[in-house]
CSV table of C-alpha atoms in Angstrom, one decimal:
chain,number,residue,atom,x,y,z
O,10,UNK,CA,90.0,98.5,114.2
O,11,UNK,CA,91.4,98.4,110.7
O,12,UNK,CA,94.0,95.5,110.7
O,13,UNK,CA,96.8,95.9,107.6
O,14,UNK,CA,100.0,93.2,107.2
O,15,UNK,CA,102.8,95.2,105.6
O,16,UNK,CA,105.7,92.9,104.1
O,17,UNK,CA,109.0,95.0,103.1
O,18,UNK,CA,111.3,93.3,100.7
O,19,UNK,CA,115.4,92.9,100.7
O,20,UNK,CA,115.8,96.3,99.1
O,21,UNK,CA,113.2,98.3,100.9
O,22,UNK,CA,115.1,98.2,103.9
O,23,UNK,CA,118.8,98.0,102.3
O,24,UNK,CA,120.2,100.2,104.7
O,25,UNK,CA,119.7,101.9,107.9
O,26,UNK,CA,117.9,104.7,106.0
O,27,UNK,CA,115.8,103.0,104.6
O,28,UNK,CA,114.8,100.7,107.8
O,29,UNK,CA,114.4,104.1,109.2
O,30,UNK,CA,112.0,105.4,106.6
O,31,UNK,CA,110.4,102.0,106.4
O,32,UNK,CA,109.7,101.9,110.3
O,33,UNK,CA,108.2,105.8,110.3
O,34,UNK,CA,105.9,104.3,107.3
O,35,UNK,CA,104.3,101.8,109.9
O,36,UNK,CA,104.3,103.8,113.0
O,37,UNK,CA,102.5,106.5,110.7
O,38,UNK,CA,99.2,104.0,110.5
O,39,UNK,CA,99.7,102.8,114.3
O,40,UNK,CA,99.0,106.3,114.6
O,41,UNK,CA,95.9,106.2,112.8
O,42,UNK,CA,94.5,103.9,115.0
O,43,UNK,CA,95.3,100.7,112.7
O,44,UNK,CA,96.8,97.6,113.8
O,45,UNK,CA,100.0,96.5,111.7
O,46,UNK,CA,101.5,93.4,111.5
O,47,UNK,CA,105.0,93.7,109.5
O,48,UNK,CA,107.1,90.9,108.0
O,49,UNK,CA,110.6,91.7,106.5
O,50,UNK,CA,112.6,89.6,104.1
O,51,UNK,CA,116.7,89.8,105.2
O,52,UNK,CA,118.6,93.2,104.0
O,53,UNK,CA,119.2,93.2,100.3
O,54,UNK,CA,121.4,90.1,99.1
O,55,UNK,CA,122.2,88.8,103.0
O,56,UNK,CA,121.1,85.6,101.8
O,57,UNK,CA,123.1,85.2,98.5
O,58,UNK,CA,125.7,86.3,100.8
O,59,UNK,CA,125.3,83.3,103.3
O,60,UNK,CA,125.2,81.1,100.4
O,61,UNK,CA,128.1,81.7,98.8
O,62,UNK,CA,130.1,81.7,102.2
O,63,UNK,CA,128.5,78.2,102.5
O,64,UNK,CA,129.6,77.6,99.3
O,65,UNK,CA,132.6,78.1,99.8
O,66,UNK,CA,133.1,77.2,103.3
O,67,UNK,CA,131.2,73.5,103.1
O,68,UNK,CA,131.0,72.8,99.4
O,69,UNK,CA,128.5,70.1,99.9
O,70,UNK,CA,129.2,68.9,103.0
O,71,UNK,CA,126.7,71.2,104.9
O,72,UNK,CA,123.0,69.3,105.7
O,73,UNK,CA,119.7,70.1,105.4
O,74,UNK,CA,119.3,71.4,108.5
O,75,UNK,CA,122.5,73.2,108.7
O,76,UNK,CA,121.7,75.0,105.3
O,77,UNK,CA,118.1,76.3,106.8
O,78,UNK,CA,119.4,77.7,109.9
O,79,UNK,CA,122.2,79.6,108.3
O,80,UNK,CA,120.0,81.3,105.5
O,81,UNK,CA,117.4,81.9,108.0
O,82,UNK,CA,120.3,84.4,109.8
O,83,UNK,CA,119.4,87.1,107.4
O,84,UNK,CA,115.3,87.2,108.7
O,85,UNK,CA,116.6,87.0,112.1
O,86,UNK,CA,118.7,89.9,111.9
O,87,UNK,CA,116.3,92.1,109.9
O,88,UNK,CA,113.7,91.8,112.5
O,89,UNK,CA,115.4,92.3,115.3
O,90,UNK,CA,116.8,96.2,113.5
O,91,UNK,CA,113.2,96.3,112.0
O,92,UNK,CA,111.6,96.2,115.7
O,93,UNK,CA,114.3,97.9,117.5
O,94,UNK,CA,113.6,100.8,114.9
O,95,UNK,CA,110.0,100.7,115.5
O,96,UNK,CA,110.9,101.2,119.6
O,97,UNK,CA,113.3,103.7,118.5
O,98,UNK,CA,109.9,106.0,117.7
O,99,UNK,CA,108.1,105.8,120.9
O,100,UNK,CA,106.3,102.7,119.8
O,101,UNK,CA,106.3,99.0,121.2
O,102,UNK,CA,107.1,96.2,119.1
O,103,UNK,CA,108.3,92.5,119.2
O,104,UNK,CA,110.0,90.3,117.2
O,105,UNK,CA,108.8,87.0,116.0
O,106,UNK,CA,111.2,84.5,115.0
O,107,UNK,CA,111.0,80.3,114.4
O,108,UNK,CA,112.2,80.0,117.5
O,109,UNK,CA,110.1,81.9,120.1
O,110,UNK,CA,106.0,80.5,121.4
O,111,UNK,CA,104.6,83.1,119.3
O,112,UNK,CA,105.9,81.7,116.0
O,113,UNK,CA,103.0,81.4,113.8
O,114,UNK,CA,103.8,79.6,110.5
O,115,UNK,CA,104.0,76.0,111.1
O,116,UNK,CA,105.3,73.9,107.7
O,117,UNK,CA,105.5,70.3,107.4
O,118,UNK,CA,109.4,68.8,107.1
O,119,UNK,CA,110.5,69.2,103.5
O,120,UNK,CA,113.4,72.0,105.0
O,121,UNK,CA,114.2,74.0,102.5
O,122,UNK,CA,111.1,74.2,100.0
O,123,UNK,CA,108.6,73.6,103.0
O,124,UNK,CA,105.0,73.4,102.5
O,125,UNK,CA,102.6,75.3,104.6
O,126,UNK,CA,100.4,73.1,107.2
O,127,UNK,CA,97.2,75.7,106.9
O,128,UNK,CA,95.3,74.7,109.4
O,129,UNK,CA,98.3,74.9,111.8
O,130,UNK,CA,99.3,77.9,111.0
O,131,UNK,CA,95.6,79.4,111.5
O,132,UNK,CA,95.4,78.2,114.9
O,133,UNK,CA,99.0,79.2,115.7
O,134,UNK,CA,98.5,82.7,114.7
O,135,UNK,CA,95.8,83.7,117.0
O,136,UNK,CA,99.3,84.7,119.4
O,137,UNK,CA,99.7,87.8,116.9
O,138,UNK,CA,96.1,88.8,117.7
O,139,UNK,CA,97.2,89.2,121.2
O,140,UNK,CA,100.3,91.0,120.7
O,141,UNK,CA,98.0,93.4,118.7
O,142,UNK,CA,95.5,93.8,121.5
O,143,UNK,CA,98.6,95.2,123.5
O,144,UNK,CA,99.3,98.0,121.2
O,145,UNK,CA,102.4,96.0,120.0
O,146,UNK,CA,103.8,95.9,116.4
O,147,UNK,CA,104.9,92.2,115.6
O,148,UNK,CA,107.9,91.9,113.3
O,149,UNK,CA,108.0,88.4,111.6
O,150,UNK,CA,110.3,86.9,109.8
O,151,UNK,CA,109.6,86.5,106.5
O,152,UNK,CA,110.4,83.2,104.3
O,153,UNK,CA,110.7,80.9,107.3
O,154,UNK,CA,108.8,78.2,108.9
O,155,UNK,CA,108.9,75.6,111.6
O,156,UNK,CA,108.2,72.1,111.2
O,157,UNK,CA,106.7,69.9,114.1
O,158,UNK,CA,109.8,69.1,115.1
O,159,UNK,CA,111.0,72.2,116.1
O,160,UNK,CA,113.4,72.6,113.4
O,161,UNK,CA,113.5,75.9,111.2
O,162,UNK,CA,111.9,75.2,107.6
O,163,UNK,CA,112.2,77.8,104.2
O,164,UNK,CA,109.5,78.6,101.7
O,165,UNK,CA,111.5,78.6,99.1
O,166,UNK,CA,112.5,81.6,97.7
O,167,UNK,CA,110.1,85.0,97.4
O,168,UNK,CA,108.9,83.2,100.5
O,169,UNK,CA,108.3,86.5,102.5
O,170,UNK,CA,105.6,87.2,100.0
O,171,UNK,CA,104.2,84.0,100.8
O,172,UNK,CA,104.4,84.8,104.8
O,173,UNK,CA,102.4,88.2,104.4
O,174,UNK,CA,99.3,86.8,102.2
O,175,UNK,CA,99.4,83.8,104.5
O,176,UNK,CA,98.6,85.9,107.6
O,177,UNK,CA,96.6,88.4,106.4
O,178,UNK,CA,94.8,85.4,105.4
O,179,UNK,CA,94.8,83.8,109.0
O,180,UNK,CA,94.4,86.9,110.7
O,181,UNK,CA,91.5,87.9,108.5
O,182,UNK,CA,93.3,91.2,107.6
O,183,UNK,CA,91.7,94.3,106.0
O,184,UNK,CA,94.8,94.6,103.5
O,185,UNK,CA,98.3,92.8,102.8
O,186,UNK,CA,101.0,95.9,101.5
O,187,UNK,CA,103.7,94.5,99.5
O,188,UNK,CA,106.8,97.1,99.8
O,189,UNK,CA,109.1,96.3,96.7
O,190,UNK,CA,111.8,98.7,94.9
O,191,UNK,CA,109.5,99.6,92.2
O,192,UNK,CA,106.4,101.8,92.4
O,193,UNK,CA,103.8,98.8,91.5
O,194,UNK,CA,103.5,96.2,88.5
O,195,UNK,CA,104.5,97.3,85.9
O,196,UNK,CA,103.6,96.7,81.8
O,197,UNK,CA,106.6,94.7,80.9
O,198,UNK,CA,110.2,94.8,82.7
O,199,UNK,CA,111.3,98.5,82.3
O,200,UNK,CA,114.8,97.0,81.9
O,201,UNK,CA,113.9,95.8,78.8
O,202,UNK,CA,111.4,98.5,77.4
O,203,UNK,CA,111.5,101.8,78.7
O,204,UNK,CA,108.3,102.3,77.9
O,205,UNK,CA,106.7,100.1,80.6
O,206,UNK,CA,103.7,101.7,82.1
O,207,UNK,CA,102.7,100.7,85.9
O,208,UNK,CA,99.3,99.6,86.4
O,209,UNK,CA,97.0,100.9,88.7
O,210,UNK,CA,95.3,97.5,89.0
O,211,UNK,CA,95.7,94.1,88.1
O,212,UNK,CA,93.7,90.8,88.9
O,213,UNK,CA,95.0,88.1,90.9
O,214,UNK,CA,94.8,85.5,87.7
O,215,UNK,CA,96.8,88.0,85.8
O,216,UNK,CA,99.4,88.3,88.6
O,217,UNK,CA,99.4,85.1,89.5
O,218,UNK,CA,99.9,83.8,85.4
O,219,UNK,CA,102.6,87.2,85.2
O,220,UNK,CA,104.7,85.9,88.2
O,221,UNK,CA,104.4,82.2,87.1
O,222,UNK,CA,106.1,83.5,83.8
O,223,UNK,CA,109.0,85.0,85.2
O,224,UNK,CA,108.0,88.5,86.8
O,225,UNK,CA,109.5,88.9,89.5
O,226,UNK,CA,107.3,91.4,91.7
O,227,UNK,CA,105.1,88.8,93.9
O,228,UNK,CA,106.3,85.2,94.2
O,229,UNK,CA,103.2,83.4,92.0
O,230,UNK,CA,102.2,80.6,95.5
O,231,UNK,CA,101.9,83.7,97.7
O,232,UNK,CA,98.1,84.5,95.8
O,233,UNK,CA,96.9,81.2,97.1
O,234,UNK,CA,96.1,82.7,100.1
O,235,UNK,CA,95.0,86.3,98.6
O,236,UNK,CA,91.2,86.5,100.4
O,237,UNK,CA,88.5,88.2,98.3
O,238,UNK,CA,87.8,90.5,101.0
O,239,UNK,CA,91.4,91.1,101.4
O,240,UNK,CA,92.7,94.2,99.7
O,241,UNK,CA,96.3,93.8,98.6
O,242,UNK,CA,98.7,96.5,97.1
O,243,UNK,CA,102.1,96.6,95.8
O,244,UNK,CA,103.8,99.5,96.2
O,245,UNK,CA,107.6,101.3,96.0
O,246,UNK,CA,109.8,102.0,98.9
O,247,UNK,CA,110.7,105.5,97.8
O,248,UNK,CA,107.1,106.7,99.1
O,249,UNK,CA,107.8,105.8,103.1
O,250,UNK,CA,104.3,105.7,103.1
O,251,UNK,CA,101.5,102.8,103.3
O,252,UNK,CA,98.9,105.1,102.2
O,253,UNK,CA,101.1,105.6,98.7
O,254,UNK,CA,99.3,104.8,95.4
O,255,UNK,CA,100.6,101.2,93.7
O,256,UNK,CA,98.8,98.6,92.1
O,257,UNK,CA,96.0,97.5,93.5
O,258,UNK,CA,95.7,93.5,93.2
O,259,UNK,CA,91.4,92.4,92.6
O,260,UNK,CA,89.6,89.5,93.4
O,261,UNK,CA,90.6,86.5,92.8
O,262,UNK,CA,86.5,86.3,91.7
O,263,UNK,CA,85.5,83.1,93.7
O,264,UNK,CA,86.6,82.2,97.2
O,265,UNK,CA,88.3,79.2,96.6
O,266,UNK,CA,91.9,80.4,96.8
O,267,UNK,CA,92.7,80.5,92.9
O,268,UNK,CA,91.7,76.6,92.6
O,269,UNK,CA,88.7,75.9,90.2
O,270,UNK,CA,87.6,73.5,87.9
O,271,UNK,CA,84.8,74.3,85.6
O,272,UNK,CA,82.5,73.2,82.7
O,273,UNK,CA,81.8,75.5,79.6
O,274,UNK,CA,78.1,75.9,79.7
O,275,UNK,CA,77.8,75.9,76.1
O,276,UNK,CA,79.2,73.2,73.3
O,277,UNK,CA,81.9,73.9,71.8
O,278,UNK,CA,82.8,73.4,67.8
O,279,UNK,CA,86.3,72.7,65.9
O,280,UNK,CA,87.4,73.8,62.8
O,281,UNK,CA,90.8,72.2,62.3
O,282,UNK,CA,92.6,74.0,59.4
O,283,UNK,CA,95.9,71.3,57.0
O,284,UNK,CA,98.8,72.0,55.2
O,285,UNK,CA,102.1,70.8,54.7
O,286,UNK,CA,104.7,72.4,57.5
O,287,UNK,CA,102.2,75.3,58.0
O,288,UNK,CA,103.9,75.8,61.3
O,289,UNK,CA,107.0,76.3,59.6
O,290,UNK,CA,105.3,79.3,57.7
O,291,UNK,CA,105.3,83.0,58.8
O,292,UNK,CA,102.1,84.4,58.8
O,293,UNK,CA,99.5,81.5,58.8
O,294,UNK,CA,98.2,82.0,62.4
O,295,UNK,CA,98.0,85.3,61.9
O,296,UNK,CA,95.5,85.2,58.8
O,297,UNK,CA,93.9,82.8,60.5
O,298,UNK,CA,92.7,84.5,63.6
O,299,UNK,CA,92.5,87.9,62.2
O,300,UNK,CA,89.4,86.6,59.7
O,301,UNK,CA,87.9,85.5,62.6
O,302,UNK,CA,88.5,89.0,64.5
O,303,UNK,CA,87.3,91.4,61.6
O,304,UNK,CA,83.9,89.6,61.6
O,305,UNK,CA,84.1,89.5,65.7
O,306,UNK,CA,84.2,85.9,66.1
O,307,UNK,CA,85.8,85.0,69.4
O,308,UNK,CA,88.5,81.9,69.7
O,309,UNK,CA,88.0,80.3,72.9
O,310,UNK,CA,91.2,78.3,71.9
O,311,UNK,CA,94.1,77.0,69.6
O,312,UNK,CA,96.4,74.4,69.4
O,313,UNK,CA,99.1,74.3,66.8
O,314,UNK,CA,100.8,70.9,65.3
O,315,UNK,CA,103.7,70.5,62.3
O,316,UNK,CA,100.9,70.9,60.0
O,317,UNK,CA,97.5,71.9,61.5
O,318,UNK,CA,96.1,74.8,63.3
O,319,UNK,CA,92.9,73.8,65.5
O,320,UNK,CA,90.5,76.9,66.3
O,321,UNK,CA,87.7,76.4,69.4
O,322,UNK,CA,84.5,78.8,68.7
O,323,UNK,CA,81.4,79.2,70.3
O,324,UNK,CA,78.7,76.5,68.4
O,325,UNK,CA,76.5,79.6,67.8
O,326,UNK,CA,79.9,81.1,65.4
O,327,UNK,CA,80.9,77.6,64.0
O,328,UNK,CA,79.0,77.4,60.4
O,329,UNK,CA,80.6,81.6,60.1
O,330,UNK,CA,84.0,80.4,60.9
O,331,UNK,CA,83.9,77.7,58.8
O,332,UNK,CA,83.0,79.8,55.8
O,333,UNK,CA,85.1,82.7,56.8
O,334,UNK,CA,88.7,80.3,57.0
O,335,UNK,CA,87.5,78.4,54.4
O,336,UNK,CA,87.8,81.6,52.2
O,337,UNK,CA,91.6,82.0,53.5
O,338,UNK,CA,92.2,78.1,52.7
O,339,UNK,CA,91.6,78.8,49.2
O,340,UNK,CA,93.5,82.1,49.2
O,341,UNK,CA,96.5,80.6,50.4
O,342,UNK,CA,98.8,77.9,48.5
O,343,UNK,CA,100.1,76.8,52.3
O,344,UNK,CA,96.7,75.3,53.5
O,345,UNK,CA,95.6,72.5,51.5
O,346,UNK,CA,91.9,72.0,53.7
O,347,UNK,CA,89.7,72.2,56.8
O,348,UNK,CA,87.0,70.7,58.4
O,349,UNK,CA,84.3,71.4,61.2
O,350,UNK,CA,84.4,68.7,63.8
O,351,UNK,CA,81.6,68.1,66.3
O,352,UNK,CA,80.3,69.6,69.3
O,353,UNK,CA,82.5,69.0,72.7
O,354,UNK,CA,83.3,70.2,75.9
O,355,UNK,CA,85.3,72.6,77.2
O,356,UNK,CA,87.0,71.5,81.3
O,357,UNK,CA,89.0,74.0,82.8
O,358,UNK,CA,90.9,72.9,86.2
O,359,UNK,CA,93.5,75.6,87.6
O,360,UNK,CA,95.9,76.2,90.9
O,361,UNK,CA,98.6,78.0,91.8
O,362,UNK,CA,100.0,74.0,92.8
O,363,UNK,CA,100.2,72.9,89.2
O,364,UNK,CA,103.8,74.6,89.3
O,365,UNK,CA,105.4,72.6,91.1
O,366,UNK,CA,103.3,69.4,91.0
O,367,UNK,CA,105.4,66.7,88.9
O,368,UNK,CA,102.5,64.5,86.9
O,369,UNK,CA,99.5,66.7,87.5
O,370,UNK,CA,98.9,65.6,84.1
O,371,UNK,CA,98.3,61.9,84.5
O,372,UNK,CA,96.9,62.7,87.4
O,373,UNK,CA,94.3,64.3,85.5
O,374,UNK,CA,93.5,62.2,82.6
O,375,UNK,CA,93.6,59.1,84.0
O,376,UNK,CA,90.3,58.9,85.6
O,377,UNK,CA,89.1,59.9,82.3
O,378,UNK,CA,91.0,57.0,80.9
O,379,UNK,CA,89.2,54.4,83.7
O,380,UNK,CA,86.5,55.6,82.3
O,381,UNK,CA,86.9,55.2,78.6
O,382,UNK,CA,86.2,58.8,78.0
O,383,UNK,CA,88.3,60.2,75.2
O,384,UNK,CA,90.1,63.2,75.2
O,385,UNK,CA,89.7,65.1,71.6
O,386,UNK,CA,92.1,68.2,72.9
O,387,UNK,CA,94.4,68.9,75.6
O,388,UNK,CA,96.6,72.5,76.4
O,389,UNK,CA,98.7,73.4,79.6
O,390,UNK,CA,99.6,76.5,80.8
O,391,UNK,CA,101.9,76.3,84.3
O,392,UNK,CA,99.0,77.1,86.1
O,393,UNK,CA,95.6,75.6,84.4
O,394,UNK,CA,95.3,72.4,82.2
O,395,UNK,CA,92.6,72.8,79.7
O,396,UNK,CA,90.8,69.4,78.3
O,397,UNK,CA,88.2,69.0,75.4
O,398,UNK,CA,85.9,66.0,75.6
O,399,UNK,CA,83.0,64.8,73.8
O,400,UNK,CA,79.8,67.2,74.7
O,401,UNK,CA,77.4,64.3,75.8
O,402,UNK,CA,80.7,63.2,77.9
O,403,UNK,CA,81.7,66.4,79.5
O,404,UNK,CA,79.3,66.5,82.9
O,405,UNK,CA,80.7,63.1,83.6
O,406,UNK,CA,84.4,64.2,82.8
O,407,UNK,CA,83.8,67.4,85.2
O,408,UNK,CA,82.8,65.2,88.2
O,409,UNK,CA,85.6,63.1,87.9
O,410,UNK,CA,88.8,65.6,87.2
O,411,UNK,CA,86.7,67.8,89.5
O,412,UNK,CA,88.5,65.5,92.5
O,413,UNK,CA,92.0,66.3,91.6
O,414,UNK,CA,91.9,69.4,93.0
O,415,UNK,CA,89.5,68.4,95.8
């Protein structure tokens, strides 16, 4: 029996309509002979409500503890309506909040930007399976934990996000449904540009890389836990339906959770491009890289400093790409020179965890340090760190960053 997780955010159940239309969208695959498993955030800006009374109320004389039970009001309330709506159409359902046996994400005791204890959390959620072997809907709270103390723990938040891929993780689900107030991911912010397009797929690098960046559709950590044979959707509200068309999110490509460290089979080559302030002129880059594109040469990479441009090409393109920028070095009055370094290796090492991780960087160069092995080029996105060694030096330099994410 087809098992789905369907997570609906603040504004898709807003108001009693909307819980109402929310509540016939799940009953409507119970009836299909699917089990569902739903987790709710709180009703649209309960918690920036309770903060601000907080606020107000304590300044900053409420605790830790204090502060996690109080936001954690806005989850309890929305399942409690959320499962009380479900009953309301002939169906059963139960609640599931920090508080109850059944409560299935444990986190460890960092209260209000708790981190998930997996393992836990896979055991403990077995009690949903049960529920589900009853014919009963769970509604969980979305965003919360509990730590082994007892006490109630937050995600962070965008946490509900979070909550749903972690369970249809745990519970080995068929698909994980994210119910938002727009119709899927879109291009760019329609706010901004109206003409954003949604996309009927997207990867879960992509998504992972657009939500590090500041979209605000998924939160980014929730992908660690997006399973390969997990399909995942994002849809809008407005539909009242699970089976509505969104965006579809593939892959990730490997099973191991978005967290990967990898050698470039193939050397590497640089061709490092001078002049005076270059980065201070408009226009450089772009001659650059579009002589490399009209004679489909790929760049694998590019680093920029006050006055040099640094390209990575395939070996097999180097001597070409010489040639070809050399051509737009003497064109050009900016750039004074290049030259074609030697063959090197490309690491990649990415997670979701790089984030939030203060020092990931040290922690990732200094075994190559220990190990005399220099480092000819190094670039950082929030989620990957790319490093360029010497070629004969790169197998080694794999093995040992390889244990930073290990």
């Amino acid at each position: 029996m087809e098992l789905i997780v369907a997570k609906f955010g603040g504004t898709s159940i807003g108001n009693g309509r909307r819980i109402k239309k929310a509540a016939r969208s799940v009953v409507k695959e119970y009836m299909k002979g699917k089990k569902v498993v739903v987790v709710v955030s709180a009703i649209n800006k309960t918690t920036d409500e309770l903060l601000q009374i907080v606020d107000e109320a304590m300044e900053d004389a409420v605790t830790e503890k204090q502060l996690a039970e109080i936001v954690s009001m806005g989850e309890m309330t929305s399942v409690r309506i959320f499962s009380s709506a479900i009953e309301a159409l002939g169906v059963k359902s139960e609640y599931i909040d920090p508080f109850m046996d059944e409560w299935p994400i444990i986190t460890d005791s960092n209260l209000l930007n708790a981190k998930v204890d997996f393992k836990a959390t896979e055991e403990k959620s077995k009690e949903l399976l049960k529920l589900l072997d009853q014919g009963i809907i769970p509604v969980v709270c979305g965003f919360l934990g509990r730590d082994p103390n007892g006490y109630i723990t937050t995600l962070g938040r965008g946490g509900s996000d979070i909550t749903a891929f972690l369970l249809g993780h745990c519970l080995k689900a068929d698909e994980v449904i994210i119910v938002t107030d727009v119709g899927g991911v879109m291009s760019t912010d329609p706010n901004k540009l109206q003409g954003a397009k949604k996309l009927d797929k997207i990867s879960v690098e992509e998504m992972r890389d657009l939500a590090t960046h500041g979209a605000q559709v998924l939160h980014p950590h929730a992908l660690k836990y997006k399973d390969p044979d997990i399909n995942a959707k994002i849809i809008g509200f407005e539909h009242g339906d699970l089976s509505a068309p969104g965006t579809e999110i593939i892959g990730p490509s490997k099973n191991k959770m978005l967290r990967t460290t990898t050698l470039n089979p193939d050397p590497i080559s640089v061709v490092a491009v001078v002049g005076e302030k270059i980065l201070n002129k408009p226009g450089i880059l772009a001659k650059l890289t579009s002589k490399l594109a009209e004679n489909d040469i790929n760049i694998i990479g590019i680093s920029t400093g006050q006055n040099s441009v640094t390209i990575f090409v395939d070996k097999k393109d180097a001597d070409e790409a010489h040639r070809l920028l050399h051509d737009v070095v003497i064109a050009d009055d900016n750039l004074s020179s290049l030259s074609l370094g030697r063959d090197i290796a490309m690491i990649t090492i990415s997670s979701p965890d790089f984030i939030d991780t203060p020092g990931i960087i040290s922690d990732i160069t200094e075994p190559l340090r220990d190990n005399d092995l220099n480092i000819v080029e190094i670039s950082s996105s929030q989620t990957s760190v790319v490093i360029f060694v010497d070629w004969n030096d790169g197998k080694k330099a794999y093995e040992l960053v390889r244990g930073v994410l290990e």
